[in-house]
Structures are given as C-alpha cells and as structure tokens.
Tab-separated table of C-alpha atoms in Angstrom:
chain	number	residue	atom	x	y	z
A	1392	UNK	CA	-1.270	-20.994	-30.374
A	1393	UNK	CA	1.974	-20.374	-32.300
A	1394	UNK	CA	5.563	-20.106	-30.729
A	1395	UNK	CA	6.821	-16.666	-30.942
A	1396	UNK	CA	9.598	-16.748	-32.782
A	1397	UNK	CA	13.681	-16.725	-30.929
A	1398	UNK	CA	14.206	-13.135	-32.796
A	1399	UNK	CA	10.570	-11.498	-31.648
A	1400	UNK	CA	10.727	-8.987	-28.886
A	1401	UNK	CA	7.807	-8.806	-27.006
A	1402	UNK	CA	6.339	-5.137	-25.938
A	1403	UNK	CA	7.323	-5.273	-21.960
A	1404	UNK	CA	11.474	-6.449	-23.337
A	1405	UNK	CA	11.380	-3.386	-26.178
A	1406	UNK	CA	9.933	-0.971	-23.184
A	1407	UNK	CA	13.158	-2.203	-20.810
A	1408	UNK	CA	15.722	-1.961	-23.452
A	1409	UNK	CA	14.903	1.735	-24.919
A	1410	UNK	CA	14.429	2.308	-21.150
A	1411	UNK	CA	18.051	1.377	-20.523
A	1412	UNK	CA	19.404	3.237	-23.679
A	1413	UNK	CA	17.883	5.952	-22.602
A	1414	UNK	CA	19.246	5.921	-19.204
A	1415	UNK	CA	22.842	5.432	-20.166
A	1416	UNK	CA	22.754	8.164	-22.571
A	1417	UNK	CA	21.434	10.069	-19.806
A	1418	UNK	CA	23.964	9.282	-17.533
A	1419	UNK	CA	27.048	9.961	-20.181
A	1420	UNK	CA	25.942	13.642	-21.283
A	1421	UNK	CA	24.509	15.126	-17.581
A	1422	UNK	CA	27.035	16.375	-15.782
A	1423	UNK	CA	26.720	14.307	-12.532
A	1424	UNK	CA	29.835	12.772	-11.289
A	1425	UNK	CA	30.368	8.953	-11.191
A	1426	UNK	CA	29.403	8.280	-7.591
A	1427	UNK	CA	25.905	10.314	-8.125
A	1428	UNK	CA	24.951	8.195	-11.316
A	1429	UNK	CA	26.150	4.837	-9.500
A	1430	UNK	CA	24.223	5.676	-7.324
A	1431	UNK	CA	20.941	6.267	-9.151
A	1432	UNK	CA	21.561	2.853	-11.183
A	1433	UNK	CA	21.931	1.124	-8.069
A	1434	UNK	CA	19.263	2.841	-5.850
A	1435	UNK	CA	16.571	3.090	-7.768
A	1436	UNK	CA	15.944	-0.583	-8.271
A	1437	UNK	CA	16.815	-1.266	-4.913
A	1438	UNK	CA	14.263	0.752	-3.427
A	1439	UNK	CA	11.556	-0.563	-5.220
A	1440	UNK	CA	12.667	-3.806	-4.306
A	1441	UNK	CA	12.432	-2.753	-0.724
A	1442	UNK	CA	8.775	-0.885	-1.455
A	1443	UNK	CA	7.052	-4.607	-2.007
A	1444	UNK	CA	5.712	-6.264	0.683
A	1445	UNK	CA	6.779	-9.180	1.977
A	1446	UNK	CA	4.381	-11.765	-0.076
A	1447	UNK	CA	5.309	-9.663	-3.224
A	1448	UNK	CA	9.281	-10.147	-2.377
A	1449	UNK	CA	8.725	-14.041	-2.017
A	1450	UNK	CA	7.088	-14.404	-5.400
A	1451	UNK	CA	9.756	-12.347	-6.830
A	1452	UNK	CA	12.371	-14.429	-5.515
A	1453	UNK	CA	10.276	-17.910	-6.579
A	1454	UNK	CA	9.813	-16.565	-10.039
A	1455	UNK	CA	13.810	-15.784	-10.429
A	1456	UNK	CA	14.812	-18.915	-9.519
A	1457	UNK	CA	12.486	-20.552	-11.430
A	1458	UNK	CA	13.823	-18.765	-14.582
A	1459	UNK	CA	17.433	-19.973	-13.963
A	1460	UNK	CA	16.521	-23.407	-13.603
A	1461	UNK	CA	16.620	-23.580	-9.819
C-alpha cells in the first residue's frame, strides 16, 4: 500500500475544515451577539463529549494522547 502523500487531504479532514468555514462565516454575518456564538462553539462539542458513555470517553482520551506522543 502506498503512503498518502504530506499535501493529500483525506475525505473525513476536507468534511471538518468546510465544516469550520462554514461555521465561522455563520457566526460573522448572523446577528447573534458574542456571548451567544461563544457559546455555541464551545457547547456544542462539549455536549457531545458529555453524550458518550463512559468506555467511549476512555478511548477518546487513549487515542488523543496517543496522537501527541504521550
């Protein structure tokens, strides 16, 4: 199997960052003020953090580290 190559975006990294362009465009033109968006961009994630079960938050948490080097 080939390497992929260092500039090659895979299909899950294109979905996150037109995902995020989206959002932030979002968040500059509607009108909501600064604490409603923060919270949005911080809530959001953080609930479906808290939505995984326990076994589902400890693989989570392995995986991460073992991406840093950890």
């Amino acid at each position: 199997m080939a390497a992929k190559e260092a500039t090659e975006m895979s299909k899950s990294t294109k979905i996150v960052a037109g995902g995020a362009a989206i959002g932030i465009v979002l968040l500059i033109l509607l009108p909501f003020p600064f604490w409603a968006n923060l919270l949005i961009v911080l809530g959001i994630p953080t609930a479906a953090y808290l939505a995984l079960d326990p076994s589902q938050r400890r693989r989570l948490r392995r995986v991460g580290r073992k991406e840093i080097g950890r």
